[in-house]
Amino acid sequence: QVHLAESGGGSVQAGGSLRLSCQLSGLSGKIGCLAWFRQPPGREREEVARIDDFPSTKYKEAVKGRFTVSLDNAKSTLYLQMNYLKPEDTAMYYCAHSSENYCFEAMNHETDFPDWGQGTQVTVSS
C-alpha cells in the first residue's frame, strides 16, 4: 500500500523560501508519476508540479522559474523547493501518486492520482 507523508510547510514572508518534503513508502521500486498539488483557501485544488521516472518534469505556469520538483530515490523522498514565494502561493500543499508508468499528458485532474498525503500548510505574508 502506497503511503505519502508531507512535511516542511510553514509561514514565511514574501520573497522567502521553503522546501517541502514528501516521504514515500510502498512504491515497490517503481516511481510512476508523482505530483504536488495545492489548495488555496476557498478555491479548488490545482496541480503545481509533477515528475516521473523518465525523468520528466512539468510546472504550473505561475510557479515556473520559482519552484523546483525533485526526487531522491535513495531516500524515497519527493521535494518541492519553493523560492521567491508570493502571498498567492498560500495554500495547503499535497503530494500525490499514480502508478502509471509515466506522467502522461492526459493525466490532468486530481482524480488521476489515487494516492495522497495529508497535506502541509504554506502561508506567505506580504
Short mmCIF file of N, CA, C and O in Angstrom, two decimals:
data_model
loop_
_atom_site.label_atom_id
_atom_site.label_comp_id
_atom_site.label_asym_id
_atom_site.label_seq_id
_atom_site.Cartn_x
_atom_site.Cartn_y
_atom_site.Cartn_z
N GLN A 1 0.85 -1.19 0.00
CA GLN A 1 0.00 0.00 0.00
C GLN A 1 0.89 1.24 0.00
O GLN A 1 1.81 1.35 0.78
N VAL A 2 0.59 2.16 -0.90
CA VAL A 2 1.38 3.39 -1.01
C VAL A 2 1.00 4.35 0.10
O VAL A 2 -0.18 4.56 0.39
N HIS A 3 2.02 4.91 0.73
CA HIS A 3 1.80 5.90 1.78
C HIS A 3 2.65 7.12 1.50
O HIS A 3 3.83 7.00 1.18
N LEU A 4 2.05 8.30 1.61
CA LEU A 4 2.74 9.56 1.36
C LEU A 4 2.60 10.46 2.59
O LEU A 4 1.50 10.56 3.15
N ALA A 5 3.68 11.11 2.98
CA ALA A 5 3.64 11.97 4.17
C ALA A 5 4.43 13.24 3.91
O ALA A 5 5.65 13.19 3.76
N GLU A 6 3.73 14.38 3.86
CA GLU A 6 4.36 15.66 3.60
C GLU A 6 4.88 16.31 4.89
O GLU A 6 4.36 16.06 5.97
N SER A 7 5.89 17.15 4.70
CA SER A 7 6.41 17.96 5.80
C SER A 7 7.10 19.17 5.20
O SER A 7 7.31 19.24 3.98
N GLY A 8 7.44 20.13 6.05
CA GLY A 8 8.22 21.27 5.59
C GLY A 8 7.44 22.56 5.40
O GLY A 8 8.02 23.59 5.08
N GLY A 9 6.13 22.52 5.57
CA GLY A 9 5.36 23.74 5.43
C GLY A 9 5.64 24.70 6.57
O GLY A 9 6.31 24.38 7.54
N GLY A 10 5.11 25.92 6.45
CA GLY A 10 5.30 26.92 7.49
C GLY A 10 4.87 28.28 7.01
O GLY A 10 4.22 28.42 5.96
N SER A 11 5.25 29.29 7.78
CA SER A 11 4.91 30.68 7.46
C SER A 11 6.18 31.44 7.11
O SER A 11 7.16 31.39 7.86
N VAL A 12 6.14 32.13 5.98
CA VAL A 12 7.29 32.92 5.54
C VAL A 12 6.80 34.25 4.98
O VAL A 12 5.61 34.38 4.63
N GLN A 13 7.70 35.18 4.88
CA GLN A 13 7.38 36.45 4.24
C GLN A 13 7.59 36.33 2.74
O GLN A 13 8.35 35.48 2.26
N ALA A 14 6.91 37.20 2.01
CA ALA A 14 7.06 37.22 0.55
C ALA A 14 8.53 37.37 0.19
O ALA A 14 9.27 38.13 0.82
N GLY A 15 8.94 36.60 -0.82
CA GLY A 15 10.34 36.59 -1.23
C GLY A 15 11.15 35.49 -0.58
O GLY A 15 12.29 35.22 -1.00
N GLY A 16 10.59 34.85 0.43
CA GLY A 16 11.29 33.80 1.13
C GLY A 16 11.21 32.46 0.43
O GLY A 16 10.64 32.35 -0.67
N SER A 17 11.78 31.45 1.08
CA SER A 17 11.85 30.11 0.51
C SER A 17 11.40 29.06 1.51
O SER A 17 11.52 29.25 2.72
N LEU A 18 10.89 27.97 0.98
CA LEU A 18 10.57 26.79 1.76
C LEU A 18 10.87 25.56 0.91
O LEU A 18 10.77 25.62 -0.32
N ARG A 19 11.20 24.46 1.56
CA ARG A 19 11.33 23.19 0.85
C ARG A 19 10.38 22.19 1.48
O ARG A 19 10.50 21.85 2.67
N LEU A 20 9.45 21.73 0.68
CA LEU A 20 8.53 20.70 1.11
C LEU A 20 9.11 19.32 0.81
O LEU A 20 9.77 19.13 -0.22
N SER A 21 8.84 18.38 1.69
CA SER A 21 9.26 17.00 1.50
C SER A 21 8.04 16.10 1.54
O SER A 21 7.06 16.38 2.23
N CYS A 22 8.13 15.02 0.80
CA CYS A 22 7.08 14.00 0.80
C CYS A 22 7.76 12.64 0.91
O CYS A 22 8.40 12.18 -0.04
N GLN A 23 7.63 12.04 2.08
CA GLN A 23 8.22 10.71 2.29
C GLN A 23 7.34 9.66 1.65
O GLN A 23 6.12 9.62 1.90
N LEU A 24 7.95 8.82 0.82
CA LEU A 24 7.21 7.82 0.07
C LEU A 24 7.49 6.43 0.62
O LEU A 24 8.61 6.11 0.99
N SER A 25 6.46 5.59 0.64
CA SER A 25 6.64 4.20 1.01
C SER A 25 5.63 3.35 0.26
O SER A 25 4.58 3.85 -0.15
N GLY A 26 6.00 2.08 0.05
CA GLY A 26 5.10 1.15 -0.61
C GLY A 26 5.10 1.22 -2.12
O GLY A 26 4.21 0.67 -2.76
N LEU A 27 6.11 1.89 -2.72
CA LEU A 27 6.11 2.02 -4.18
C LEU A 27 6.70 0.82 -4.89
O LEU A 27 6.64 0.72 -6.10
N SER A 28 7.31 -0.08 -4.19
CA SER A 28 7.86 -1.32 -4.76
C SER A 28 8.86 -1.06 -5.86
O SER A 28 8.86 -1.76 -6.88
N GLY A 29 9.68 0.00 -5.71
CA GLY A 29 10.75 0.27 -6.66
C GLY A 29 10.33 1.00 -7.91
O GLY A 29 11.17 1.40 -8.71
N LYS A 30 9.07 1.21 -8.12
CA LYS A 30 8.59 1.90 -9.33
C LYS A 30 8.00 3.25 -8.90
O LYS A 30 7.09 3.28 -8.10
N ILE A 31 8.53 4.31 -9.47
CA ILE A 31 8.08 5.65 -9.05
C ILE A 31 6.71 5.99 -9.61
O ILE A 31 5.86 6.54 -8.92
N GLY A 32 6.48 5.69 -10.89
CA GLY A 32 5.23 6.09 -11.52
C GLY A 32 5.25 7.59 -11.76
O GLY A 32 6.26 8.15 -12.18
N CYS A 33 4.15 8.25 -11.46
CA CYS A 33 4.04 9.69 -11.62
C CYS A 33 3.75 10.30 -10.25
O CYS A 33 2.81 9.90 -9.56
N LEU A 34 4.58 11.27 -9.87
CA LEU A 34 4.41 11.96 -8.59
C LEU A 34 4.13 13.44 -8.85
O LEU A 34 4.72 14.03 -9.76
N ALA A 35 3.27 14.01 -8.07
CA ALA A 35 2.88 15.40 -8.29
C ALA A 35 2.70 16.14 -6.97
O ALA A 35 2.41 15.52 -5.94
N TRP A 36 2.87 17.44 -7.05
CA TRP A 36 2.50 18.34 -5.96
C TRP A 36 1.25 19.12 -6.39
O TRP A 36 1.22 19.69 -7.48
N PHE A 37 0.26 19.12 -5.52
CA PHE A 37 -0.94 19.92 -5.71
C PHE A 37 -1.01 20.93 -4.58
O PHE A 37 -0.37 20.78 -3.54
N ARG A 38 -1.84 21.95 -4.77
CA ARG A 38 -2.11 22.89 -3.68
C ARG A 38 -3.58 23.32 -3.74
O ARG A 38 -4.19 23.31 -4.80
N GLN A 39 -4.09 23.66 -2.57
CA GLN A 39 -5.47 24.15 -2.49
C GLN A 39 -5.47 25.45 -1.70
O GLN A 39 -5.37 25.44 -0.46
N PRO A 40 -5.57 26.58 -2.40
CA PRO A 40 -5.65 27.87 -1.71
C PRO A 40 -6.97 27.98 -0.97
O PRO A 40 -7.95 27.30 -1.32
N PRO A 41 -7.07 28.84 0.01
CA PRO A 41 -8.32 28.99 0.77
C PRO A 41 -9.49 29.36 -0.13
O PRO A 41 -9.40 30.28 -0.94
N GLY A 42 -10.56 28.59 -0.02
CA GLY A 42 -11.77 28.86 -0.78
C GLY A 42 -11.71 28.53 -2.25
O GLY A 42 -12.61 28.90 -3.01
N ARG A 43 -10.65 27.86 -2.66
CA ARG A 43 -10.51 27.53 -4.09
C ARG A 43 -10.29 26.05 -4.29
O ARG A 43 -10.06 25.30 -3.35
N GLU A 44 -10.37 25.63 -5.55
CA GLU A 44 -10.20 24.22 -5.88
C GLU A 44 -8.72 23.84 -5.84
O GLU A 44 -7.83 24.69 -6.00
N ARG A 45 -8.47 22.55 -5.67
CA ARG A 45 -7.11 22.05 -5.67
C ARG A 45 -6.55 22.11 -7.09
O ARG A 45 -7.26 21.80 -8.06
N GLU A 46 -5.28 22.48 -7.21
CA GLU A 46 -4.65 22.62 -8.52
C GLU A 46 -3.26 21.99 -8.48
O GLU A 46 -2.58 22.00 -7.45
N GLU A 47 -2.86 21.46 -9.64
CA GLU A 47 -1.54 20.85 -9.73
C GLU A 47 -0.48 21.93 -9.87
O GLU A 47 -0.66 22.89 -10.62
N VAL A 48 0.63 21.73 -9.16
CA VAL A 48 1.72 22.69 -9.18
C VAL A 48 2.90 22.17 -9.99
O VAL A 48 3.49 22.90 -10.80
N ALA A 49 3.24 20.90 -9.79
CA ALA A 49 4.40 20.33 -10.47
C ALA A 49 4.29 18.81 -10.47
O ALA A 49 3.60 18.24 -9.62
N ARG A 50 4.98 18.17 -11.41
CA ARG A 50 4.97 16.72 -11.48
C ARG A 50 6.33 16.22 -11.95
O ARG A 50 7.08 16.95 -12.62
N ILE A 51 6.61 14.95 -11.62
CA ILE A 51 7.87 14.34 -12.02
C ILE A 51 7.63 12.84 -12.14
O ILE A 51 6.77 12.27 -11.46
N ASP A 52 8.39 12.20 -13.06
CA ASP A 52 8.26 10.75 -13.19
C ASP A 52 9.63 10.11 -13.38
O ASP A 52 10.67 10.76 -13.26
N ASP A 53 9.60 8.80 -13.68
CA ASP A 53 10.83 8.01 -13.79
C ASP A 53 11.65 8.34 -15.02
O ASP A 53 12.81 7.94 -15.11
N PHE A 54 11.09 9.03 -15.98
CA PHE A 54 11.73 9.17 -17.30
C PHE A 54 13.13 9.75 -17.24
O PHE A 54 14.00 9.23 -17.94
N PRO A 55 13.53 10.81 -16.57
CA PRO A 55 12.62 11.64 -15.78
C PRO A 55 12.15 12.85 -16.56
O PRO A 55 12.88 13.41 -17.36
N SER A 56 10.93 13.23 -16.35
CA SER A 56 10.42 14.46 -16.94
C SER A 56 9.70 15.25 -15.86
O SER A 56 9.20 14.67 -14.89
N THR A 57 9.71 16.56 -16.00
CA THR A 57 9.03 17.43 -15.05
C THR A 57 8.11 18.39 -15.78
O THR A 57 8.29 18.66 -16.97
N LYS A 58 7.12 18.88 -15.07
CA LYS A 58 6.18 19.85 -15.64
C LYS A 58 5.71 20.74 -14.51
O LYS A 58 5.51 20.27 -13.39
N TYR A 59 5.53 22.04 -14.82
CA TYR A 59 5.15 23.01 -13.81
C TYR A 59 3.95 23.84 -14.23
O TYR A 59 3.76 24.13 -15.41
N LYS A 60 3.19 24.24 -13.23
CA LYS A 60 2.14 25.24 -13.46
C LYS A 60 2.84 26.53 -13.87
O LYS A 60 3.88 26.90 -13.32
N GLU A 61 2.27 27.24 -14.83
CA GLU A 61 2.90 28.43 -15.38
C GLU A 61 3.26 29.43 -14.28
O GLU A 61 4.32 30.06 -14.32
N ALA A 62 2.40 29.57 -13.30
CA ALA A 62 2.58 30.59 -12.26
C ALA A 62 3.79 30.33 -11.36
O ALA A 62 4.24 31.24 -10.64
N VAL A 63 4.34 29.10 -11.39
CA VAL A 63 5.45 28.79 -10.49
C VAL A 63 6.74 28.51 -11.26
O VAL A 63 7.79 28.29 -10.63
N LYS A 64 6.69 28.53 -12.58
CA LYS A 64 7.90 28.28 -13.37
C LYS A 64 8.99 29.28 -13.03
O LYS A 64 8.74 30.47 -12.91
N GLY A 65 10.20 28.76 -12.85
CA GLY A 65 11.33 29.61 -12.50
C GLY A 65 11.46 29.87 -11.01
O GLY A 65 12.48 30.39 -10.56
N ARG A 66 10.43 29.54 -10.25
CA ARG A 66 10.47 29.73 -8.79
C ARG A 66 10.46 28.41 -8.02
O ARG A 66 11.09 28.31 -6.97
N PHE A 67 9.73 27.43 -8.52
CA PHE A 67 9.60 26.14 -7.85
C PHE A 67 10.39 25.08 -8.63
O PHE A 67 10.44 25.12 -9.86
N THR A 68 10.95 24.12 -7.89
CA THR A 68 11.65 23.01 -8.49
C THR A 68 11.24 21.71 -7.82
O THR A 68 11.34 21.59 -6.60
N VAL A 69 10.76 20.77 -8.62
CA VAL A 69 10.39 19.45 -8.11
C VAL A 69 11.54 18.49 -8.35
O VAL A 69 12.19 18.54 -9.40
N SER A 70 11.83 17.66 -7.36
CA SER A 70 12.91 16.69 -7.49
C SER A 70 12.60 15.46 -6.68
O SER A 70 11.71 15.47 -5.82
N LEU A 71 13.35 14.40 -6.98
CA LEU A 71 13.11 13.11 -6.34
C LEU A 71 14.44 12.51 -5.93
O LEU A 71 15.35 12.41 -6.76
N ASP A 72 14.55 12.13 -4.68
CA ASP A 72 15.73 11.42 -4.18
C ASP A 72 15.32 9.96 -4.00
O ASP A 72 14.68 9.60 -3.02
N ASN A 73 15.72 9.13 -4.97
CA ASN A 73 15.30 7.72 -4.94
C ASN A 73 15.90 7.00 -3.73
O ASN A 73 15.24 6.16 -3.12
N ALA A 74 17.14 7.34 -3.39
CA ALA A 74 17.79 6.67 -2.26
C ALA A 74 17.05 6.93 -0.95
O ALA A 74 16.99 6.06 -0.08
N LYS A 75 16.49 8.12 -0.82
CA LYS A 75 15.77 8.48 0.40
C LYS A 75 14.27 8.30 0.27
O LYS A 75 13.53 8.55 1.21
N SER A 76 13.84 7.87 -0.93
CA SER A 76 12.39 7.72 -1.19
C SER A 76 11.63 8.98 -0.80
O SER A 76 10.62 8.94 -0.09
N THR A 77 12.16 10.10 -1.24
CA THR A 77 11.57 11.38 -0.86
C THR A 77 11.39 12.27 -2.08
O THR A 77 12.31 12.42 -2.90
N LEU A 78 10.23 12.86 -2.17
CA LEU A 78 9.90 13.84 -3.19
C LEU A 78 10.03 15.22 -2.56
O LEU A 78 9.63 15.42 -1.40
N TYR A 79 10.59 16.17 -3.31
CA TYR A 79 10.78 17.51 -2.80
C TYR A 79 10.10 18.55 -3.69
O TYR A 79 9.91 18.34 -4.88
N LEU A 80 9.78 19.66 -3.07
CA LEU A 80 9.36 20.84 -3.82
C LEU A 80 10.08 22.04 -3.20
O LEU A 80 9.75 22.47 -2.10
N GLN A 81 11.10 22.51 -3.92
CA GLN A 81 11.82 23.70 -3.48
C GLN A 81 11.08 24.92 -3.99
O GLN A 81 10.86 25.05 -5.20
N MET A 82 10.67 25.78 -3.09
CA MET A 82 9.88 26.96 -3.44
C MET A 82 10.65 28.21 -3.08
O MET A 82 10.93 28.46 -1.89
N ASN A 83 11.02 28.98 -4.09
CA ASN A 83 11.76 30.23 -3.90
C ASN A 83 10.91 31.41 -4.33
O ASN A 83 9.94 31.25 -5.08
N TYR A 84 11.30 32.60 -3.88
CA TYR A 84 10.59 33.84 -4.25
C TYR A 84 9.09 33.68 -4.04
O TYR A 84 8.28 33.97 -4.93
N LEU A 85 8.73 33.20 -2.87
CA LEU A 85 7.33 32.93 -2.58
C LEU A 85 6.52 34.22 -2.58
O LEU A 85 7.00 35.29 -2.20
N LYS A 86 5.27 34.07 -3.01
CA LYS A 86 4.33 35.19 -3.09
C LYS A 86 3.12 34.88 -2.21
O LYS A 86 2.81 33.71 -1.96
N PRO A 87 2.40 35.91 -1.78
CA PRO A 87 1.19 35.66 -0.98
C PRO A 87 0.21 34.73 -1.68
O PRO A 87 -0.47 33.93 -1.01
N GLU A 88 0.14 34.78 -3.00
CA GLU A 88 -0.79 33.92 -3.73
C GLU A 88 -0.35 32.45 -3.75
O GLU A 88 -1.08 31.59 -4.23
N ASP A 89 0.83 32.15 -3.21
CA ASP A 89 1.26 30.77 -3.06
C ASP A 89 0.70 30.14 -1.78
O ASP A 89 0.88 28.94 -1.54
N THR A 90 0.05 30.95 -0.96
CA THR A 90 -0.54 30.45 0.29
C THR A 90 -1.57 29.37 -0.03
O THR A 90 -2.50 29.60 -0.81
N ALA A 91 -1.40 28.20 0.57
CA ALA A 91 -2.28 27.06 0.28
C ALA A 91 -1.88 25.88 1.14
O ALA A 91 -0.81 25.86 1.75
N MET A 92 -2.75 24.89 1.16
CA MET A 92 -2.38 23.57 1.67
C MET A 92 -1.75 22.83 0.50
O MET A 92 -2.35 22.75 -0.58
N TYR A 93 -0.57 22.29 0.72
CA TYR A 93 0.16 21.59 -0.33
C TYR A 93 0.11 20.08 -0.08
O TYR A 93 0.33 19.63 1.06
N TYR A 94 -0.16 19.33 -1.15
CA TYR A 94 -0.29 17.87 -1.07
C TYR A 94 0.65 17.22 -2.09
O TYR A 94 0.81 17.74 -3.20
N CYS A 95 1.21 16.07 -1.73
CA CYS A 95 1.86 15.24 -2.73
C CYS A 95 0.89 14.12 -3.11
O CYS A 95 0.06 13.69 -2.30
N ALA A 96 1.01 13.69 -4.35
CA ALA A 96 0.10 12.69 -4.89
C ALA A 96 0.86 11.73 -5.80
O ALA A 96 1.89 12.09 -6.37
N HIS A 97 0.31 10.53 -5.95
CA HIS A 97 0.99 9.48 -6.72
C HIS A 97 0.01 8.73 -7.62
O HIS A 97 -1.14 8.45 -7.23
N SER A 98 0.51 8.42 -8.81
CA SER A 98 -0.20 7.50 -9.70
C SER A 98 0.77 6.39 -10.09
O SER A 98 1.95 6.64 -10.30
N SER A 99 0.27 5.17 -10.21
CA SER A 99 1.11 4.04 -10.57
C SER A 99 1.30 3.91 -12.08
O SER A 99 1.91 2.94 -12.54
N GLU A 100 0.79 4.84 -12.86
CA GLU A 100 1.05 4.84 -14.30
C GLU A 100 2.56 4.87 -14.53
O GLU A 100 3.31 5.40 -13.72
N ASN A 101 3.01 4.32 -15.67
CA ASN A 101 4.44 4.25 -15.93
C ASN A 101 5.09 5.62 -15.99
O ASN A 101 6.23 5.81 -15.54
N TYR A 102 4.37 6.59 -16.54
CA TYR A 102 4.91 7.94 -16.67
C TYR A 102 3.79 8.95 -16.41
O TYR A 102 2.63 8.57 -16.26
N CYS A 103 4.19 10.23 -16.34
CA CYS A 103 3.20 11.29 -16.20
C CYS A 103 2.67 11.61 -17.60
O CYS A 103 3.23 12.44 -18.30
N PHE A 104 1.61 10.97 -17.99
CA PHE A 104 1.02 11.21 -19.30
C PHE A 104 0.33 12.56 -19.34
O PHE A 104 -0.22 13.03 -18.35
N GLU A 105 0.33 13.16 -20.51
CA GLU A 105 -0.32 14.46 -20.68
C GLU A 105 -1.80 14.41 -20.32
O GLU A 105 -2.37 15.38 -19.83
N ALA A 106 -2.41 13.26 -20.56
CA ALA A 106 -3.85 13.11 -20.30
C ALA A 106 -4.17 13.10 -18.80
O ALA A 106 -5.32 13.21 -18.42
N MET A 107 -3.14 12.95 -17.98
CA MET A 107 -3.35 12.97 -16.53
C MET A 107 -3.41 14.42 -16.08
O MET A 107 -2.43 15.00 -15.64
N ASN A 108 -4.59 15.03 -16.20
CA ASN A 108 -4.68 16.46 -15.93
C ASN A 108 -5.70 16.80 -14.85
O ASN A 108 -6.15 17.93 -14.75
N HIS A 109 -6.06 15.79 -14.04
CA HIS A 109 -7.01 16.05 -12.97
C HIS A 109 -6.60 15.28 -11.72
O HIS A 109 -5.96 14.24 -11.81
N GLU A 110 -6.99 15.79 -10.59
CA GLU A 110 -6.60 15.15 -9.33
C GLU A 110 -7.11 13.72 -9.23
O GLU A 110 -6.50 12.91 -8.53
N THR A 111 -8.18 13.41 -9.91
CA THR A 111 -8.71 12.04 -9.87
C THR A 111 -7.81 11.04 -10.60
O THR A 111 -7.99 9.83 -10.46
N ASP A 112 -6.82 11.55 -11.34
CA ASP A 112 -5.85 10.66 -11.99
C ASP A 112 -4.80 10.15 -11.00
O ASP A 112 -3.97 9.33 -11.35
N PHE A 113 -4.81 10.68 -9.79
CA PHE A 113 -3.84 10.33 -8.76
C PHE A 113 -4.57 9.67 -7.59
O PHE A 113 -5.21 10.36 -6.79
N PRO A 114 -4.47 8.35 -7.46
CA PRO A 114 -5.22 7.66 -6.40
C PRO A 114 -4.66 7.83 -4.99
O PRO A 114 -5.40 7.69 -4.01
N ASP A 115 -3.36 8.13 -4.90
CA ASP A 115 -2.70 8.15 -3.59
C ASP A 115 -2.33 9.57 -3.19
O ASP A 115 -1.71 10.29 -3.98
N TRP A 116 -2.66 9.94 -1.94
CA TRP A 116 -2.45 11.31 -1.46
C TRP A 116 -1.87 11.32 -0.05
O TRP A 116 -2.16 10.44 0.76
N GLY A 117 -1.09 12.37 0.22
CA GLY A 117 -0.67 12.62 1.58
C GLY A 117 -1.71 13.46 2.30
O GLY A 117 -2.75 13.82 1.74
N GLN A 118 -1.41 13.81 3.55
CA GLN A 118 -2.37 14.53 4.39
C GLN A 118 -2.28 16.04 4.21
O GLN A 118 -3.16 16.78 4.64
N GLY A 119 -1.20 16.52 3.57
CA GLY A 119 -1.06 17.94 3.30
C GLY A 119 -0.20 18.66 4.32
O GLY A 119 -0.06 18.23 5.47
N THR A 120 0.41 19.76 3.87
CA THR A 120 1.19 20.63 4.74
C THR A 120 0.88 22.08 4.36
O THR A 120 0.83 22.41 3.18
N GLN A 121 0.66 22.92 5.35
CA GLN A 121 0.22 24.30 5.10
C GLN A 121 1.40 25.22 4.82
O GLN A 121 2.41 25.20 5.55
N VAL A 122 1.24 26.02 3.79
CA VAL A 122 2.22 27.06 3.46
C VAL A 122 1.49 28.41 3.50
O VAL A 122 0.47 28.58 2.82
N THR A 123 2.02 29.34 4.29
CA THR A 123 1.42 30.66 4.40
C THR A 123 2.49 31.71 4.10
O THR A 123 3.55 31.72 4.73
N VAL A 124 2.20 32.56 3.11
CA VAL A 124 3.15 33.59 2.71
C VAL A 124 2.52 34.95 2.99
O VAL A 124 1.45 35.27 2.46
N SER A 125 3.17 35.74 3.81
CA SER A 125 2.65 37.05 4.17
C SER A 125 3.36 38.14 3.36
O SER A 125 4.52 38.01 3.00
N SER A 126 2.62 39.21 3.11
CA SER A 126 3.18 40.30 2.29
C SER A 126 3.96 41.28 3.14
O SER A 126 3.89 41.26 4.37
#
